[in-house]
GROMACS .gro file of C-alpha atoms in nm:
model
  331
    1MET     CA    1   0.000   0.000   0.000
    2GLU     CA    2   0.146   0.334  -0.108
    3ILE     CA    3   0.159   0.622   0.138
    4LEU     CA    4   0.145   0.974  -0.002
    5ALA     CA    5   0.363   1.230   0.176
    6PHE     CA    6   0.288   1.598   0.113
    7GLY     CA    7   0.522   1.894   0.166
    8VAL     CA    8   0.846   1.696   0.166
    9GLN     CA    9   1.162   1.906   0.162
   10ALA     CA   10   1.456   1.798  -0.053
   11ASP     CA   11   1.673   1.724   0.252
   12GLU     CA   12   1.389   1.533   0.413
   13LYS     CA   13   1.304   1.306   0.119
   14PRO     CA   14   1.588   1.050   0.152
   15LEU     CA   15   1.519   1.017   0.526
   16ILE     CA   16   1.151   0.942   0.460
   17GLU     CA   17   1.220   0.698   0.177
   18ARG     CA   18   1.481   0.513   0.381
   19ALA     CA   19   1.260   0.495   0.691
   20PHE     CA   20   0.961   0.354   0.503
   21ARG     CA   21   1.161   0.117   0.282
   22ASP     CA   22   1.116  -0.192   0.500
   23HIS     CA   23   0.755  -0.124   0.591
   24LYS     CA   24   0.552   0.051   0.325
   25GLU     CA   25   0.605   0.214  -0.009
   26VAL     CA   26   0.597   0.593   0.010
   27ARG     CA   27   0.567   0.858  -0.260
   28CYS     CA   28   0.700   1.202  -0.169
   29LEU     CA   29   0.553   1.525  -0.306
   30ASP     CA   30   0.700   1.872  -0.263
   31VAL     CA   31   0.355   2.034  -0.287
   32PHE     CA   32   0.172   2.118   0.034
   33LEU     CA   33  -0.167   1.979   0.123
   34ASN     CA   34  -0.454   2.223   0.072
   35GLU     CA   35  -0.791   2.231  -0.104
   36ASP     CA   36  -0.627   2.248  -0.446
   37THR     CA   37  -0.387   1.958  -0.391
   38ALA     CA   38  -0.605   1.730  -0.176
   39PRO     CA   39  -0.756   1.548  -0.481
   40ILE     CA   40  -0.407   1.410  -0.556
   41ALA     CA   41  -0.452   1.181  -0.254
   42ALA     CA   42  -0.747   0.995  -0.410
   43GLY     CA   43  -0.696   0.622  -0.367
   44HIS     CA   44  -0.442   0.656  -0.085
   45GLU     CA   45  -0.558   0.524   0.251
   46ILE     CA   46  -0.275   0.701   0.434
   47VAL     CA   47  -0.133   1.047   0.376
   48SER     CA   48   0.147   1.220   0.565
   49THR     CA   49   0.153   1.597   0.601
   50SER     CA   50   0.389   1.872   0.709
   51VAL     CA   51   0.343   2.141   0.971
   52ASN     CA   52   0.185   2.399   0.738
   53ALA     CA   53  -0.066   2.164   0.574
   54ASP     CA   54  -0.426   2.278   0.559
   55LEU     CA   55  -0.623   2.011   0.741
   56GLY     CA   56  -0.941   2.209   0.781
   57ALA     CA   57  -1.289   2.070   0.728
   58ALA     CA   58  -1.295   2.122   0.351
   59VAL     CA   59  -0.963   1.943   0.294
   60LEU     CA   60  -1.055   1.654   0.524
   61GLU     CA   61  -1.382   1.610   0.336
   62ILE     CA   62  -1.192   1.583   0.006
   63LEU     CA   63  -0.945   1.334   0.153
   64ALA     CA   64  -1.220   1.119   0.302
   65ALA     CA   65  -1.414   1.118  -0.026
   66GLY     CA   66  -1.100   0.992  -0.201
   67GLY     CA   67  -1.056   0.703   0.041
   68THR     CA   68  -0.806   0.846   0.292
   69ARG     CA   69  -0.853   0.700   0.638
   70MET     CA   70  -0.538   0.816   0.815
   71VAL     CA   71  -0.346   1.143   0.832
   72ALA     CA   72   0.003   1.114   0.981
   73GLN     CA   73   0.124   1.464   1.053
   74ARG     CA   74   0.501   1.510   1.068
   75SER     CA   75   0.496   1.773   1.341
   76THR     CA   76   0.409   1.826   1.706
   77GLY     CA   77   0.161   2.108   1.663
   78PHE     CA   78  -0.189   2.029   1.540
   79ASN     CA   79  -0.363   2.369   1.545
   80ASN     CA   80  -0.403   2.326   1.168
   81VAL     CA   81  -0.622   2.017   1.205
   82ASP     CA   82  -1.002   2.020   1.241
   83LEU     CA   83  -1.015   1.729   1.484
   84ASP     CA   84  -1.393   1.734   1.517
   85THR     CA   85  -1.436   1.691   1.142
   86ALA     CA   86  -1.176   1.415   1.133
   87GLU     CA   87  -1.361   1.228   1.406
   88ARG     CA   88  -1.694   1.272   1.228
   89LEU     CA   89  -1.542   1.132   0.910
   90GLY     CA   90  -1.391   0.836   1.092
   91MET     CA   91  -1.036   0.937   1.009
   92THR     CA   92  -0.738   0.858   1.229
   93VAL     CA   93  -0.505   1.154   1.290
   94SER     CA   94  -0.162   1.123   1.447
   95ARG     CA   95   0.121   1.360   1.521
   96VAL     CA   96   0.477   1.343   1.651
   97SER     CA   97   0.456   1.422   2.020
   98TYR     CA   98   0.833   1.434   2.074
   99TYR     CA   99   1.152   1.511   1.887
  100SER     CA  100   1.483   1.665   1.986
  101PRO     CA  101   1.407   1.974   2.196
  102HIS     CA  102   1.766   2.083   2.145
  103SER     CA  103   1.706   2.154   1.776
  104VAL     CA  104   1.456   2.430   1.852
  105ALA     CA  105   1.625   2.558   2.168
  106GLU     CA  106   1.963   2.589   1.997
  107PHE     CA  107   1.810   2.769   1.700
  108ALA     CA  108   1.628   3.009   1.932
  109TRP     CA  109   1.965   3.088   2.082
  110ALA     CA  110   2.114   3.132   1.737
  111LEU     CA  111   1.845   3.393   1.665
  112ALA     CA  112   1.908   3.565   1.996
  113MET     CA  113   2.282   3.587   1.937
  114ALA     CA  114   2.237   3.694   1.576
  115VAL     CA  115   2.010   3.989   1.657
  116ASN     CA  116   2.205   4.084   1.969
  117ARG     CA  117   2.543   4.093   1.792
  118ARG     CA  118   2.408   4.214   1.453
  119ILE     CA  119   2.554   3.912   1.276
  120VAL     CA  120   2.347   3.937   0.958
  121ARG     CA  121   2.418   4.305   0.909
  122ALA     CA  122   2.790   4.245   0.970
  123SER     CA  123   2.797   3.959   0.719
  124ILE     CA  124   2.628   4.167   0.449
  125ARG     CA  125   2.872   4.452   0.508
  126THR     CA  126   3.184   4.241   0.489
  127ARG     CA  127   3.067   4.081   0.162
  128ASP     CA  128   3.086   4.436   0.026
  129PHE     CA  129   3.427   4.484   0.194
  130ASP     CA  130   3.275   4.729   0.441
  131PHE     CA  131   3.453   4.652   0.768
  132ARG     CA  132   3.320   4.935   0.984
  133LEU     CA  133   3.180   4.857   1.330
  134ASP     CA  134   2.925   5.140   1.334
  135GLY     CA  135   2.585   5.011   1.442
  136LEU     CA  136   2.711   4.662   1.533
  137MET     CA  137   2.740   4.700   1.910
  138GLY     CA  138   2.561   4.433   2.111
  139ARG     CA  139   2.547   4.348   2.481
  140ASP     CA  140   2.686   4.077   2.707
  141LEU     CA  141   2.406   3.838   2.798
  142HIS     CA  142   2.603   3.713   3.098
  143GLY     CA  143   2.446   3.854   3.413
  144ARG     CA  144   2.125   3.960   3.240
  145THR     CA  145   1.779   3.805   3.272
  146ALA     CA  146   1.620   3.551   3.039
  147GLY     CA  147   1.243   3.510   3.054
  148VAL     CA  148   1.113   3.175   2.930
  149LEU     CA  149   0.744   3.157   2.846
  150GLY     CA  150   0.671   2.785   2.840
  151THR     CA  151   0.910   2.560   3.032
  152GLY     CA  152   0.845   2.220   2.880
  153LYS     CA  153   1.120   2.019   2.712
  154ILE     CA  154   1.221   2.296   2.469
  155GLY     CA  155   1.191   2.573   2.727
  156GLU     CA  156   1.402   2.365   2.965
  157ALA     CA  157   1.669   2.312   2.698
  158PHE     CA  158   1.675   2.687   2.632
  159ALA     CA  159   1.700   2.758   3.007
  160ARG     CA  160   1.998   2.525   3.037
  161ILE     CA  161   2.180   2.719   2.765
  162ALA     CA  162   2.090   3.049   2.933
  163HIS     CA  163   2.218   2.912   3.263
  164GLY     CA  164   2.544   2.825   3.089
  165PHE     CA  165   2.568   3.186   2.974
  166GLY     CA  166   2.539   3.296   3.334
  167MET     CA  167   2.194   3.451   3.299
  168ARG     CA  168   1.926   3.489   3.564
  169LEU     CA  169   1.615   3.287   3.482
  170LEU     CA  170   1.248   3.378   3.504
  171GLY     CA  171   0.978   3.136   3.398
  172TRP     CA  172   0.606   3.134   3.326
  173ASP     CA  173   0.392   2.827   3.269
  174VAL     CA  174   0.077   2.657   3.391
  175ALA     CA  175   0.297   2.409   3.580
  176GLU     CA  176   0.650   2.451   3.713
  177ASN     CA  177   0.929   2.232   3.575
  178PRO     CA  178   1.145   2.104   3.865
  179ALA     CA  179   1.448   2.077   3.634
  180CYS     CA  180   1.420   2.450   3.559
  181ALA     CA  181   1.378   2.532   3.926
  182GLU     CA  182   1.702   2.343   3.995
  183LEU     CA  183   1.875   2.581   3.754
  184GLY     CA  184   1.761   2.872   3.969
  185MET     CA  185   1.458   2.972   3.762
  186ARG     CA  186   1.195   3.174   3.948
  187TYR     CA  187   0.838   3.141   3.828
  188VAL     CA  188   0.659   3.475   3.813
  189PRO     CA  189   0.341   3.619   3.656
  190LYS     CA  190   0.366   3.689   3.285
  191ASP     CA  191   0.359   4.068   3.323
  192GLU     CA  192   0.647   4.059   3.571
  193LEU     CA  193   0.850   3.835   3.341
  194LEU     CA  194   0.794   4.069   3.047
  195ALA     CA  195   0.888   4.378   3.248
  196ARG     CA  196   1.206   4.234   3.400
  197SER     CA  197   1.356   4.025   3.120
  198ASP     CA  198   1.632   4.134   2.884
  199LEU     CA  199   1.572   3.831   2.663
  200ILE     CA  200   1.225   3.679   2.616
  201THR     CA  201   1.167   3.351   2.438
  202LEU     CA  202   0.839   3.174   2.356
  203HIS     CA  203   0.799   2.797   2.390
  204VAL     CA  204   0.426   2.740   2.441
  205PRO     CA  205   0.183   2.560   2.207
  206LEU     CA  206  -0.065   2.759   1.999
  207MET     CA  207  -0.417   2.719   2.135
  208ALA     CA  208  -0.715   2.948   2.172
  209GLU     CA  209  -0.582   3.047   2.514
  210THR     CA  210  -0.235   3.136   2.386
  211ARG     CA  211  -0.321   3.305   2.054
  212HIS     CA  212  -0.164   3.653   2.067
  213LEU     CA  213  -0.012   3.575   2.405
  214ILE     CA  214   0.219   3.861   2.314
  215ASP     CA  215  -0.038   4.124   2.223
  216ALA     CA  216  -0.016   4.504   2.220
  217ALA     CA  217  -0.033   4.525   2.600
  218ALA     CA  218   0.234   4.258   2.647
  219LEU     CA  219   0.466   4.431   2.401
  220LYS     CA  220   0.426   4.760   2.583
  221ALA     CA  221   0.509   4.586   2.911
  222MET     CA  222   0.848   4.480   2.774
  223ARG     CA  223   1.165   4.683   2.811
  224ASP     CA  224   1.252   4.914   2.525
  225ASP     CA  225   1.585   4.733   2.479
  226ALA     CA  226   1.453   4.378   2.520
  227ILE     CA  227   1.522   4.095   2.277
  228LEU     CA  228   1.216   3.892   2.171
  229ILE     CA  229   1.250   3.544   2.018
  230ASN     CA  230   0.974   3.323   1.879
  231SER     CA  231   1.059   2.976   1.750
  232SER     CA  232   0.730   2.816   1.854
  233ARG     CA  233   0.417   2.925   1.663
  234GLY     CA  234   0.359   3.250   1.479
  235GLY     CA  235   0.013   3.305   1.623
  236LEU     CA  236   0.159   3.362   1.969
  237ILE     CA  237   0.250   3.718   1.865
  238ASP     CA  238   0.020   3.991   1.735
  239SER     CA  239   0.235   4.076   1.434
  240ALA     CA  240   0.060   4.404   1.354
  241ALA     CA  241   0.109   4.524   1.711
  242LEU     CA  242   0.476   4.421   1.692
  243VAL     CA  243   0.523   4.631   1.379
  244GLY     CA  244   0.375   4.927   1.564
  245GLU     CA  245   0.624   4.895   1.849
  246LEU     CA  246   0.916   4.849   1.609
  247ARG     CA  247   0.814   5.163   1.421
  248ALA     CA  248   0.839   5.346   1.753
  249GLY     CA  249   1.203   5.238   1.776
  250ARG     CA  250   1.159   4.977   2.046
  251PHE     CA  251   1.349   4.652   2.112
  252ALA     CA  252   1.715   4.569   2.073
  253GLY     CA  253   1.628   4.277   1.852
  254VAL     CA  254   1.349   4.048   1.739
  255GLY     CA  255   1.408   3.698   1.603
  256LEU     CA  256   1.114   3.522   1.439
  257ASP     CA  257   1.135   3.171   1.299
  258VAL     CA  258   0.757   3.160   1.269
  259TYR     CA  259   0.488   3.400   1.151
  260GLU     CA  260   0.115   3.388   1.211
  261ALA     CA  261   0.027   3.402   0.840
  262GLU     CA  262   0.315   3.184   0.719
  263ALA     CA  263   0.098   2.920   0.548
  264GLY     CA  264   0.132   2.960   0.173
  265LEU     CA  265   0.459   3.152   0.218
  266PHE     CA  266   0.710   2.961   0.428
  267PHE     CA  267   0.887   2.665   0.265
  268LEU     CA  268   0.818   2.817  -0.079
  269ASP     CA  269   1.021   3.036  -0.317
  270LYS     CA  270   0.840   3.369  -0.342
  271SER     CA  271   1.144   3.568  -0.451
  272LEU     CA  272   1.003   3.652  -0.794
  273GLU     CA  273   0.656   3.744  -0.672
  274ALA     CA  274   0.506   4.054  -0.517
  275VAL     CA  275   0.455   4.002  -0.145
  276GLU     CA  276   0.093   4.072  -0.062
  277ASP     CA  277   0.138   4.043   0.314
  278ASP     CA  278   0.211   4.402   0.418
  279THR     CA  279   0.286   4.309   0.779
  280LEU     CA  280   0.551   4.054   0.687
  281ALA     CA  281   0.695   4.287   0.422
  282ARG     CA  282   0.735   4.555   0.688
  283LEU     CA  283   0.881   4.319   0.948
  284VAL     CA  284   1.170   4.210   0.727
  285THR     CA  285   1.271   4.572   0.661
  286PHE     CA  286   1.354   4.659   1.022
  287PRO     CA  287   1.730   4.643   1.084
  288ASN     CA  288   1.681   4.488   1.428
  289VAL     CA  289   1.452   4.207   1.305
  290LEU     CA  290   1.559   3.868   1.172
  291VAL     CA  291   1.297   3.643   1.011
  292THR     CA  292   1.371   3.283   0.917
  293SER     CA  293   1.140   3.028   0.755
  294HIS     CA  294   1.030   2.789   1.031
  295GLN     CA  295   1.357   2.599   1.032
  296ALA     CA  296   1.427   2.566   1.404
  297TYR     CA  297   1.334   2.196   1.404
  298TYR     CA  298   1.530   2.127   1.086
  299THR     CA  299   1.828   1.918   1.197
  300GLU     CA  300   1.922   1.566   1.093
  301ASP     CA  301   1.856   1.450   1.448
  302ALA     CA  302   1.512   1.604   1.486
  303VAL     CA  303   1.386   1.526   1.136
  304GLY     CA  304   1.512   1.170   1.170
  305GLN     CA  305   1.317   1.131   1.494
  306ILE     CA  306   1.007   1.285   1.333
  307VAL     CA  307   1.024   1.044   1.039
  308ASP     CA  308   1.081   0.742   1.264
  309ALA     CA  309   0.783   0.839   1.480
  310THR     CA  310   0.569   0.880   1.169
  311VAL     CA  311   0.660   0.528   1.055
  312ARG     CA  312   0.561   0.393   1.398
  313ASN     CA  313   0.232   0.584   1.381
  314VAL     CA  314   0.152   0.428   1.043
  315LEU     CA  315   0.239   0.078   1.167
  316ASP     CA  316   0.029   0.131   1.480
  317TYR     CA  317  -0.265   0.232   1.261
  318ARG     CA  318  -0.230  -0.075   1.040
  319GLN     CA  319  -0.205  -0.306   1.341
  320GLY     CA  320  -0.485  -0.143   1.540
  321ARG     CA  321  -0.263  -0.007   1.816
  322ARG     CA  322  -0.303   0.332   1.981
  323SER     CA  323  -0.019   0.545   2.120
  324GLU     CA  324   0.022   0.887   2.276
  325ASN     CA  325   0.069   1.026   1.924
  326VAL     CA  326  -0.293   0.958   1.822
  327LEU     CA  327  -0.512   1.267   1.822
  328VAL     CA  328  -0.818   1.099   1.670
  329PRO     CA  329  -0.829   0.720   1.714
  330ARG     CA  330  -0.924   0.469   1.448
  331SER     CA  331  -1.298   0.416   1.440
   0.00000   0.00000   0.00000
């Protein structure tokens, strides 16, 4: 039985083909799943999708009509999936509940260091043989305060790096992580964390309760010279409000690996097209902002773990087993 995998990146394809070789045949497509591409899946009982796939009601209806009975999502987040519709249609939906937290935490730190020390601007200058230091001054992070919103596995990994830098740690979460407390992290209300932190990083899932967690009021509560990093989900930040604060000259640096309207943009080459998203177009023009294309998870280690978990999810489905990765069980 052939499995159809949507949204497969070139670097990811050999890992997927190798992982499925001994179990099932897989066909990899570089197109992303949406209403226009969903008919391609006709005749395939199992499809695998990437993080930015459209798995809303309309797409699920098309998949179900074509015979799809399982969707194996190659990501942890599932805010893009209409679970109620999937259940109504009798479709099994799985995700990858765990992969290397270090991949995302290390990339979040790469963003923080890049915006703090103006690495991108310096690199562009030196390519033009401009070796001036004007405008490149950063700050020591040693001795300053890191605020971690969301202290699960990724937040903990980030906190360990911050602890190694000699930073003070503040945390905010619905439940305290004892491992973070052992590092000296103090849990405080969100407003206090925002007001006291020099570096703020987001590591919470995107849900109705966390959408625009960093809204206009939260941004105003932050220090004018704070660094803000988001490598979790774009919808955690009110992007329009962020542009407003940046226009006012606030923040030492902002690093965004995700964007709330990234679907249909990220993972694609739009270099020869007019960008219709005015907010994103404005964000990338600020000299203290660095935007990357949802690549924090993209290491051999993490992608390998994601692919292996996806294979296990497919085998569990075929053999009638249920694991912690199942969001909607087989009916």
